[in-house]
Amino acid sequence: MVEGGLVERSLAGSSVAEGLKRRAAPLVERLAVIGPGLIGSSILRAARETGLARTLVTTDANPAVRERVRELGLADEVAPTSAEAAAGTDIVIICVPVGAIASVAGEIADRLKPGAIVSDVGSVKASVIDKAGPLLPASVHLIPAHPVAGTEYSGPDAGFATLFVNRWSIVTPPENADPSAVATVAALWEALGANVEFMTAQHHDLVLAITSHVPHLIAYNIVGTAADLEAVTQSEVIKFSAGGFRDFTRIASSDPTMWRDVFLNNKDAVLEMLGRFNEDIAALARAIRWGDGEALFDLFTRTRAIRRNIIDLGQETAEPDFGRHTRSKDQ
Amino acid sequence: MVEGGLVERSLAGSSVAEGLKRRAAPLVERLAVIGPGLIGSSILRAARETGLARTLVTTDANPAVRERVRELGLADEVAPTSAEAAAGTDIVIICVPVGAIASVAGEIADRLKPGAIVSDVGSVKASVIDKAGPLLPASVHLIPAHPVAGTEYSGPDAGFATLFVNRWSIVTPPENADPSAVATVAALWEALGANVEFMTAQHHDLVLAITSHVPHLIAYNIVGTAADLEAVTQSEVIKFSAGGFRDFTRIASSDPTMWRDVFLNNKDAVLEMLGRFNEDIAALARAIRWGDGEALFDLFTRTRAIRRNIIDLGQETAEPDFGRHTRSKDQ
């Protein structure tokens, strides 16, 4: 699938964003991104900068998004439909909400060439394999993946080329997946700057339930609880949000469709992890009620160490307040 | 309490940090900060830049902190004890964990001059008034306050002069408080760059329970839950924390002593607000279990609007991901 020879723009490409490397030769001839939102458009941007594919193709169900992508010049071809974007393509990456992945798989199934790779970027993996897998022809490789990266913004303008640099992308090959197709998907994510980890779809869904899905759920929930109080006005919640609340509003402003689909498609793992969270919060509430300061102090000390590890491993900034204050502090 | 005339350093002070203004005359002669940690040392720094007091005094129970404050040159006098710092002082601001405020009030009571103002920066207010109030002589004004500002770091090195700029400081005067003492505390916070709001201590404790205390509690809790799982390793939690979890680790790395004291001293309001949170999360869990996508979508849409308001009112950055990605995105 790899073809030799430099394409013209690789010769010109002298300023590649930090953490990305310009390739001597494209990894694939033709790469299609279906759904150029935050993640999809970031893939296109990083693919362009690195020379990952000779031809970048994209499409979106929404004509306004197709138009915007044309204006931004994010791809070589903007196809009118998913089926046309997928025709003759080496790798198709489906970058739509989890609940819509299977329907896209159904739309492109007939047009995929033998040996083509279909991947996705969904935050839930087992349901993708269960629902999309049976719709694809046997001659095609389904190799799901999930880059653990993003911001709270959506759409083609929100993406940027370095979104995946030093983030992890989890590849979840189904049983008996073709090793060379798996290697190509891994190579694609590495080219985009990510570190790659392999795991089963089931384990992925459990890990992400605690590192992403339940955190989003409780963030959405506390923001909703605060909005609904009678004793405290919304204006007070907003004014005094710097006490901690505002941190939660960031992930609670993530795309509603995407997150609805995540919860509907990872029900069991989310409810299991939420059950653990609830047990623990009940114990904390009891410690508060009975004045058990030692139990509180012990937990609050343990949790500090975890952040230190996350910072040490390059997954978080050490700047106070996420760097919100940086400019002021430099004075 | 206000004295006219420029002090020498106000003439030299040409570069005042953004959002702070150099005063023509000090607001008070002598200002003491007891406990120059993140908040206390930020008050000292901002007081120095603005010329808020003719003499800045500080002390700390920990000799190493006193030494460090001397090295940093944060005050004109570093007193050996709280009692000595308070002697002859116009305003004493107690900047220690909530559980230690009353004991400091007891230590300084005998040394306060008539008409002196005692204030604090504790995150809980009713218990401060209840416990510290009776220890102070009738000739002294207790005017508690709470600047809603901070970072996850502690200690004299963590502070900075602009910490309070455009943040809110809540002043909670007890019933029958002296209006001119209240006005002086309000003027002090305005001089430090803050907006001032007045409310009763009881209402403050309810507002902060939802905008600060419960958010901290659930952040500490989810970090603890994640650390204790058997099915997901700690290394996985750390690697994949960019999915949302890492946001919570910031406030879950705040000072353990301070936060233990907050929960022990605002028990009723915290348990009441946590009860609301729990009711709402039970409803969300039920929506997930029964596949009620509409209920999820509705909440996730409502919560977006709240963040927009917080950003519009200048209490949060609009930069994606709190600006963590800013440098990369600028490329």
XYZ file of C-alpha atoms in Angstrom:
662
model
C 0.000 0.000 0.000
C 2.992 2.279 0.462
C 4.230 3.884 -2.757
C 7.685 5.322 -3.223
C 8.553 8.722 -4.587
C 8.101 12.189 -3.199
C 4.981 14.113 -4.059
C 5.465 17.660 -5.112
C 4.315 19.326 -1.886
C 6.654 17.263 0.266
C 9.557 19.044 -1.378
C 8.098 22.389 -0.434
C 7.041 21.351 3.052
C 9.748 22.919 5.167
C 7.705 24.087 8.168
C 6.031 21.049 9.682
C 4.301 21.668 13.004
C 6.180 20.621 16.136
C 5.859 16.923 16.885
C 5.015 16.048 13.277
C 7.462 14.809 10.657
C 7.243 15.257 6.923
C 7.351 11.795 5.291
C 9.685 10.888 2.461
C 6.822 8.950 0.845
C 3.089 8.750 1.513
C 1.845 5.860 3.664
C -1.164 5.382 1.372
C -2.348 6.603 -1.998
C -5.811 7.726 -1.052
C -7.158 8.534 2.429
C -10.776 9.453 3.039
C -12.106 11.156 6.168
C -15.864 10.956 6.509
C -16.982 13.725 8.853
C -14.359 16.522 8.974
C -15.263 17.841 12.429
C -12.801 18.523 15.257
C -11.140 15.099 14.949
C -11.649 14.514 11.215
C -10.362 17.937 10.194
C -7.371 17.537 12.523
C -6.533 14.253 10.775
C -6.754 16.014 7.411
C -4.558 18.894 8.575
C -1.927 16.596 10.083
C -2.073 14.301 7.045
C -1.455 17.283 4.794
C 1.486 18.526 6.847
C 3.128 15.121 7.031
C 2.382 13.974 3.478
C 0.571 10.920 4.824
C -1.430 10.256 1.658
C -1.063 11.236 -1.955
C -4.721 12.251 -2.120
C -6.915 13.426 0.740
C -10.642 12.968 0.290
C -13.423 14.073 2.589
C -17.167 14.444 2.784
C -19.879 15.355 5.239
C -23.617 14.768 5.324
C -24.051 18.514 5.886
C -23.548 20.587 2.685
C -22.458 23.619 4.737
C -19.610 21.598 6.237
C -18.555 20.385 2.766
C -18.515 23.998 1.619
C -16.483 25.113 4.631
C -13.947 22.340 4.114
C -13.555 23.473 0.507
C -12.955 27.051 1.678
C -10.387 25.872 4.214
C -8.701 23.737 1.570
C -8.487 20.782 3.941
C -8.657 18.053 1.292
C -7.834 17.443 -2.353
C -11.345 16.213 -3.076
C -14.623 16.951 -1.332
C -16.993 14.175 -2.375
C -20.770 14.656 -2.381
C -21.489 11.405 -0.506
C -19.763 8.923 1.777
C -20.078 6.258 -0.911
C -18.215 8.412 -3.422
C -15.552 9.395 -0.893
C -14.944 5.711 -0.137
C -14.757 4.538 -3.760
C -11.262 3.353 -4.606
C -9.848 4.576 -1.298
C -7.148 2.743 0.656
C -8.162 3.887 4.146
C -11.518 5.310 5.110
C -11.684 6.878 8.572
C -15.224 7.386 9.768
C -15.232 10.444 12.064
C -18.906 10.755 12.941
C -20.727 10.302 16.274
C -20.682 6.699 17.495
C -24.405 6.253 16.820
C -23.938 7.078 13.121
C -20.866 4.950 12.349
C -22.774 1.807 11.359
C -25.007 3.750 9.008
C -21.954 5.223 7.249
C -20.444 1.733 7.064
C -23.632 0.550 5.365
C -23.498 3.430 2.860
C -19.910 2.769 1.802
C -19.897 -1.049 1.917
C -20.560 -1.589 -1.811
C -18.004 0.937 -2.988
C -14.980 -0.201 -0.996
C -12.206 -1.822 -2.973
C -10.916 -5.229 -1.858
C -8.217 -4.862 0.776
C -9.390 -1.405 1.822
C -9.156 -0.511 5.506
C -12.120 0.978 7.338
C -11.358 2.662 10.640
C -13.086 5.158 12.890
C -12.351 7.468 15.819
C -15.334 6.705 18.037
C -15.058 6.919 21.826
C -16.786 3.518 22.149
C -15.399 0.491 20.362
C -17.310 -2.749 21.038
C -20.573 -1.414 19.649
C -18.808 -0.172 16.512
C -17.435 -3.648 15.794
C -20.774 -5.272 16.631
C -22.867 -2.950 14.490
C -20.579 -1.900 11.628
C -18.671 -5.171 11.206
C -21.502 -7.259 9.748
C -22.319 -4.559 7.175
C -18.872 -4.601 5.547
C -17.747 -7.105 2.898
C -15.287 -9.819 3.950
C -12.689 -8.398 1.538
C -12.364 -5.249 3.654
C -10.467 -4.790 6.961
C -12.313 -3.150 9.841
C -9.659 -1.824 12.272
C -11.316 0.530 14.795
C -9.268 3.124 16.644
C -9.784 5.910 19.161
C -7.459 8.879 19.513
C -7.772 10.087 23.115
C -7.550 13.765 22.249
C -9.868 16.660 21.641
C -11.147 19.985 22.853
C -14.624 21.150 23.816
C -15.136 22.697 20.366
C -16.588 21.009 17.279
C -16.569 21.387 13.525
C -13.957 21.804 10.777
C -12.703 25.145 12.115
C -11.936 23.654 15.540
C -9.335 21.155 14.322
C -5.569 21.658 14.242
C -2.649 19.622 12.960
C -0.989 18.958 16.318
C -4.094 17.731 18.159
C -2.738 14.166 18.375
C 0.884 14.931 19.192
C 1.956 13.014 22.294
C -1.634 11.851 22.898
C -2.522 8.166 22.845
C -4.462 6.484 20.086
C -5.967 3.138 21.026
C -6.306 0.584 18.241
C -8.786 -2.231 18.919
C -8.416 -4.859 16.198
C -11.199 -7.469 16.105
C -10.154 -11.109 16.573
C -8.344 -12.477 13.514
C -7.706 -8.992 12.119
C -5.159 -8.867 9.297
C -1.792 -7.962 10.904
C -0.662 -5.767 8.027
C -3.908 -3.769 8.108
C -3.457 -3.321 11.863
C 0.125 -2.181 11.293
C -1.016 0.368 8.707
C -3.549 1.912 11.103
C -0.914 2.034 13.839
C 1.555 3.648 11.416
C -1.092 6.205 10.455
C -1.569 7.305 14.067
C 2.147 7.414 14.699
C 2.545 9.598 11.638
C -0.051 11.958 13.095
C 2.120 12.282 16.207
C 0.269 9.889 18.509
C 1.503 7.031 20.662
C -0.293 3.790 19.852
C -1.650 1.214 22.272
C -3.526 -1.963 21.382
C -6.328 -3.473 23.428
C -9.570 -5.346 22.995
C -12.657 -3.289 22.320
C -14.159 -4.498 25.600
C -11.197 -3.386 27.675
C -11.066 -0.075 25.821
C -14.670 0.608 26.733
C -13.990 -0.073 30.412
C -10.853 2.102 30.506
C -12.552 4.975 28.727
C -15.618 4.689 30.954
C -13.484 5.817 33.900
C -11.008 8.124 32.154
C -13.516 9.895 29.940
C -17.177 8.869 29.981
C -17.970 9.065 33.699
C -15.946 12.305 34.043
C -18.073 13.804 31.279
C -21.246 12.495 32.882
C -20.532 14.017 36.275
C -19.415 17.278 34.683
C -22.647 17.526 32.708
C -24.519 16.571 35.850
C -23.023 19.144 38.241
C -23.575 21.894 35.694
C -27.202 20.811 35.376
C -27.651 20.591 39.157
C -26.244 24.089 39.630
C -28.512 25.499 36.931
C -31.620 24.057 38.554
C -31.220 25.321 42.131
C -33.750 27.735 43.580
C -31.685 28.847 46.579
C -28.730 29.910 44.426
C -29.331 31.979 41.291
C -27.716 31.216 37.947
C -26.063 34.602 38.083
C -24.383 33.609 41.361
C -23.255 30.291 39.899
C -21.643 32.149 37.006
C -20.035 34.920 39.064
C -18.460 32.585 41.573
C -17.592 29.797 39.159
C -13.850 30.405 39.616
C -14.122 28.450 42.871
C -13.917 25.217 40.876
C -17.224 24.922 39.042
C -15.983 26.542 35.836
C -13.497 23.693 35.277
C -16.431 21.315 34.841
C -18.189 23.542 32.355
C -15.457 22.931 29.796
C -16.159 19.267 29.240
C -19.850 19.901 29.892
C -19.846 22.046 26.760
C -18.698 19.189 24.518
C -20.789 18.122 21.550
C -24.209 16.867 22.786
C -24.802 14.406 19.937
C -21.408 12.813 20.300
C -21.831 12.382 24.039
C -25.417 11.144 23.894
C -24.170 8.414 21.562
C -21.258 7.541 23.840
C -23.537 6.904 26.799
C -26.109 4.973 24.784
C -23.366 2.775 23.303
C -21.273 2.118 26.409
C -24.115 1.645 28.843
C -22.785 -1.309 30.842
C -19.276 -0.017 31.468
C -20.520 3.500 32.260
C -23.108 2.258 34.749
C -20.545 -0.071 36.343
C -18.000 2.740 36.791
C -20.676 5.172 37.914
C -21.673 2.606 40.539
C -18.131 2.664 41.884
C -18.124 6.456 41.905
C -21.414 6.478 43.818
C -20.188 4.016 46.443
C -17.131 6.147 47.030
C -19.057 9.410 47.225
C -21.442 7.848 49.738
C -18.446 6.999 51.915
C -17.155 10.562 51.585
C -20.547 12.004 52.488
C -20.564 9.798 55.566
C -17.069 11.010 56.518
C -18.276 14.597 56.225
C -21.439 13.922 58.240
C -19.518 12.275 61.068
C -16.608 14.693 60.982
C -14.012 12.098 59.974
C -11.304 14.570 58.932
C -8.674 11.872 58.696
C -10.544 9.972 55.968
C -10.925 13.197 53.990
C -7.295 14.182 54.450
C -6.074 10.727 53.385
C -8.029 10.783 50.131
C -7.077 14.383 49.342
C -3.408 13.481 49.773
C -3.580 10.369 47.576
C -5.224 12.223 44.710
C -2.377 14.767 44.496
C 0.087 12.050 43.526
C -1.999 11.007 40.519
C -1.872 14.460 38.979
C 1.864 14.551 39.486
C 2.153 11.304 37.491
C -0.023 12.645 34.699
C 2.143 15.749 34.444
C 5.359 13.700 34.600
C 4.152 11.543 31.715
C 3.490 14.567 29.534
C -0.291 14.230 29.494
C -0.969 17.510 31.314
C 0.512 20.938 31.863
C 2.101 21.742 35.226
C 1.190 25.412 34.850
C -1.063 26.640 37.670
C -4.729 26.727 36.721
C -4.001 24.997 33.377
C -2.007 28.111 32.414
C -5.073 30.359 32.462
C -3.056 32.823 34.541
C 0.223 32.438 32.714
C 0.440 35.833 31.181
C -0.409 37.596 34.438
C 2.039 35.480 36.399
C 4.899 36.271 34.067
C 4.783 39.890 35.081
C -7.769 55.192 58.896
C -6.694 56.594 55.538
C -3.604 58.798 55.640
C -2.688 61.288 52.958
C 0.682 61.759 51.289
C 2.667 59.623 48.877
C 5.090 57.097 50.246
C 8.435 56.921 48.600
C 7.914 53.735 46.638
C 4.674 54.989 45.100
C 6.664 57.576 43.215
C 8.933 54.921 41.758
C 6.152 52.428 41.014
C 5.717 52.868 37.299
C 5.018 49.280 36.251
C 1.952 48.077 38.110
C 0.618 44.701 36.938
C -2.329 44.752 34.570
C -5.632 45.260 36.348
C -4.007 46.868 39.397
C -3.684 50.591 40.036
C -1.038 52.356 42.048
C -2.750 54.377 44.794
C -2.029 58.035 45.460
C -2.185 57.291 49.193
C -2.273 54.080 51.229
C -5.688 52.827 52.349
C -4.262 51.889 55.768
C -1.098 52.438 57.741
C -0.383 48.873 58.741
C -1.720 45.677 57.150
C -0.928 42.236 58.534
C -1.345 38.970 56.659
C -1.250 35.928 58.894
C -0.391 32.912 56.748
C 1.388 34.025 53.549
C 0.413 31.028 51.429
C -1.095 31.172 47.934
C -3.781 33.693 48.953
C -1.896 35.528 51.697
C 1.249 36.031 49.624
C -0.863 37.194 46.664
C -2.455 39.819 48.920
C 1.013 40.958 50.011
C 2.270 41.132 46.436
C -0.758 43.063 45.204
C -0.681 45.317 48.273
C 2.948 46.113 47.536
C 2.290 46.892 43.876
C -0.682 49.114 44.614
C 0.687 50.846 47.708
C -2.291 49.646 49.724
C -0.617 50.028 53.126
C 2.323 52.000 54.415
C 3.661 48.927 56.217
C 3.106 45.284 55.309
C 3.489 42.769 58.106
C 3.286 39.012 57.902
C 3.913 35.877 59.903
C 3.452 32.143 59.690
C 3.406 29.373 62.265
C 6.032 27.571 60.166
C 9.540 29.074 60.542
C 10.521 27.869 57.053
C 7.672 29.887 55.567
C 8.730 32.970 57.542
C 12.250 32.530 56.195
C 11.018 32.108 52.636
C 8.854 35.230 52.873
C 11.898 37.142 54.044
C 13.896 35.862 51.065
C 11.106 36.839 48.694
C 10.855 40.266 50.317
C 7.082 40.049 50.445
C 6.595 42.209 53.544
C 8.253 45.036 55.436
C 8.162 43.082 58.680
C 8.092 39.351 59.312
C 6.852 38.928 62.876
C 7.700 35.850 64.952
C 4.098 35.265 66.108
C 0.549 36.124 65.105
C 0.161 38.188 68.263
C 3.144 40.341 67.370
C 2.036 40.715 63.763
C -1.377 41.903 64.959
C -0.105 44.399 67.524
C -0.946 47.941 66.497
C -2.188 46.835 63.097
C -5.149 48.439 61.303
C -6.267 45.385 59.341
C -5.331 41.801 60.085
C -6.210 39.291 57.367
C -6.112 35.723 58.597
C -5.136 33.517 55.632
C -4.964 30.080 57.237
C -7.132 26.971 56.719
C -10.702 27.450 57.968
C -10.183 25.077 60.884
C -7.332 27.216 62.250
C -8.904 30.673 61.940
C -10.505 30.716 65.396
C -7.286 29.668 67.062
C -5.428 32.552 65.370
C -8.226 34.910 66.437
C -7.704 33.734 70.020
C -3.947 34.321 69.771
C -4.244 37.890 68.530
C -7.302 39.013 70.547
C -5.375 40.697 73.353
C -2.995 42.547 71.072
C -5.463 44.167 68.710
C -5.878 47.904 69.002
C -9.383 49.329 69.415
C -11.036 49.890 66.047
C -8.835 47.322 64.294
C -10.411 45.209 61.579
C -10.004 41.441 61.553
C -10.807 39.719 58.297
C -10.034 36.364 56.723
C -10.115 34.633 53.348
C -11.704 31.321 54.359
C -13.895 29.392 51.921
C -16.527 28.931 54.640
C -17.966 31.918 56.454
C -20.680 31.060 59.014
C -18.392 28.857 61.096
C -15.711 31.585 61.108
C -18.145 34.097 62.563
C -19.510 31.556 65.036
C -16.126 30.396 66.282
C -13.841 33.418 65.933
C -16.375 36.132 66.755
C -16.756 35.376 70.468
C -12.966 35.314 70.950
C -12.438 38.900 69.786
C -12.913 41.998 71.957
C -15.966 44.174 71.320
C -13.708 47.073 70.300
C -12.587 45.184 67.181
C -14.477 44.710 63.885
C -14.750 41.187 62.488
C -15.525 41.515 58.767
C -15.033 38.127 57.083
C -14.390 37.902 53.355
C -13.694 35.268 50.732
C -11.886 35.963 47.473
C -13.114 33.382 44.964
C -9.742 32.888 43.309
C -6.825 30.519 43.499
C -4.822 27.833 41.789
C -4.085 24.239 42.762
C -0.700 25.262 44.203
C 0.067 26.346 47.773
C 2.662 28.305 49.677
C 4.339 31.718 49.398
C 5.967 30.925 46.047
C 2.615 30.109 44.446
C 1.093 33.561 44.887
C 1.075 36.385 42.345
C -0.095 39.978 42.371
C -2.873 39.630 39.809
C -4.577 36.590 41.341
C -7.649 38.624 42.327
C -8.000 40.759 39.220
C -11.529 40.490 37.840
C -12.362 37.736 40.344
C -15.091 38.205 42.935
C -14.486 38.723 46.609
C -17.482 38.067 48.819
C -17.722 40.116 52.004
C -20.025 38.689 54.682
C -20.473 41.274 57.445
C -22.093 39.964 60.623
C -25.357 41.621 61.694
C -24.778 45.142 63.026
C -21.289 45.329 61.558
C -19.772 48.805 61.500
C -20.458 50.278 58.022
C -17.136 52.041 57.759
C -15.209 48.871 58.626
C -17.231 47.024 55.971
C -16.430 49.771 53.473
C -12.711 49.524 54.262
C -12.664 45.759 53.628
C -14.566 46.273 50.372
C -12.126 49.013 49.338
C -9.221 46.709 50.128
C -10.512 44.011 47.777
C -11.278 46.513 45.068
C -7.739 47.835 45.379
C -6.468 44.289 44.870
C -8.387 44.160 41.589
C -11.446 42.211 42.725
C -15.145 42.877 42.298
C -16.950 42.911 45.631
C -20.277 41.324 46.502
C -21.986 41.341 49.884
C -24.068 38.497 51.276
C -24.858 36.796 54.532
C -22.452 34.127 55.713
C -25.240 31.541 55.438
C -25.994 32.377 51.838
C -22.294 32.465 50.999
C -21.876 28.945 52.342
C -24.750 27.681 50.196
C -23.488 29.405 47.026
C -19.949 28.158 47.517
C -21.155 24.650 48.309
C -22.353 24.353 44.705
C -19.780 26.527 42.898
C -16.736 25.237 44.746
C -17.110 22.686 47.545
C -19.147 19.969 45.813
C -17.085 20.363 42.610
C -13.953 19.741 44.667
C -15.588 16.804 46.433
C -16.576 15.038 43.234
C -13.183 15.770 41.667
C -11.368 14.245 44.639
C -13.825 11.372 44.527
C -13.483 10.444 40.854
C -9.703 10.553 41.128
C -9.911 8.233 44.131
C -12.346 5.895 42.380
C -10.096 5.652 39.331
C -7.054 4.926 41.486
C -8.798 2.039 43.247
C -10.071 0.030 40.276
C -8.764 -3.484 39.675
C -10.024 -3.852 36.089
C -8.220 -0.718 34.918
C -4.602 -0.117 35.940
C -3.336 3.201 37.270
C -0.987 3.367 34.326
C -3.986 3.205 31.977
C -5.801 5.900 33.930
C -2.779 8.166 33.569
C -2.087 7.433 29.896
C -5.637 8.016 28.784
C -6.432 10.870 31.147
C -6.687 13.353 28.256
C -10.175 11.970 27.635
C -11.495 14.217 30.407
C -10.191 12.727 33.649
C -7.104 14.946 33.832
C -9.282 18.064 34.175
C -10.497 16.756 37.535
C -7.017 16.056 38.806
C -6.261 19.766 38.908
C -8.675 20.661 41.655
C -8.136 17.237 43.222
C -4.539 18.296 43.827
C -5.519 21.296 45.942
C -4.271 21.605 49.510
C -5.581 18.662 51.609
C -5.685 20.527 54.927
C -7.573 23.464 53.498
C -10.154 21.219 51.879
C -10.600 18.889 54.830
C -11.440 21.975 56.886
C -13.872 23.278 54.267
C -15.907 20.076 54.337
C -15.856 19.769 58.128
C -16.996 23.389 58.469
C -19.663 23.529 55.767
C -21.201 20.137 56.387
C -24.891 21.005 56.054
C -24.686 22.989 52.830
C -22.290 20.496 51.240
C -24.474 17.508 52.107
C -27.572 19.358 50.885
C -25.967 20.220 47.526
C -24.444 16.772 47.217
C -27.931 15.349 47.743
C -29.157 17.364 44.761
C -26.208 16.188 42.678
C -26.967 12.580 43.608
C -30.650 12.862 42.700
C -29.720 14.251 39.320
C -27.061 11.652 38.619
C -29.543 8.896 39.511
C -31.908 10.309 36.889
C -29.085 10.390 34.341
C -28.105 6.812 35.128
C -31.721 5.790 34.592
C -31.789 7.621 31.230
C -28.670 5.727 30.179
C -30.041 2.376 31.362
C -33.311 2.835 29.463
C -31.732 4.405 26.392
C -33.450 7.771 26.790
C -31.227 9.679 24.359
C -33.498 12.689 24.351
C -33.071 13.304 28.090
C -29.294 13.095 27.692
C -29.246 15.372 24.650
C -31.420 17.968 26.401
C -29.140 18.210 29.417
C -25.968 18.264 27.298
C -27.380 21.168 25.290
C -28.437 23.195 28.348
C -25.027 22.915 29.976
C -23.279 24.448 26.953
C -25.095 27.735 27.486
C -23.793 28.076 31.044
C -20.168 27.956 29.949
C -20.872 30.552 27.297
C -22.208 32.874 30.029
C -19.185 32.286 32.234
C -16.875 33.154 29.346
C -18.951 36.209 28.385
C -18.717 37.496 31.954
C -14.935 37.242 31.950
C -14.710 34.431 34.486
C -13.183 31.903 32.073
C -11.035 31.682 28.988
C -12.677 30.841 25.653
C -9.487 29.203 24.419
C -9.989 25.530 23.538
C -8.884 23.172 26.291
C -8.240 26.089 28.697
C -5.482 27.203 26.311
C -3.397 24.093 26.936
C -3.008 23.756 23.167
C -2.561 27.417 22.419
C 1.018 27.352 21.357
C 0.467 24.399 19.029
C -2.656 25.944 17.560
C -0.916 29.199 16.770
C 1.325 27.452 14.300
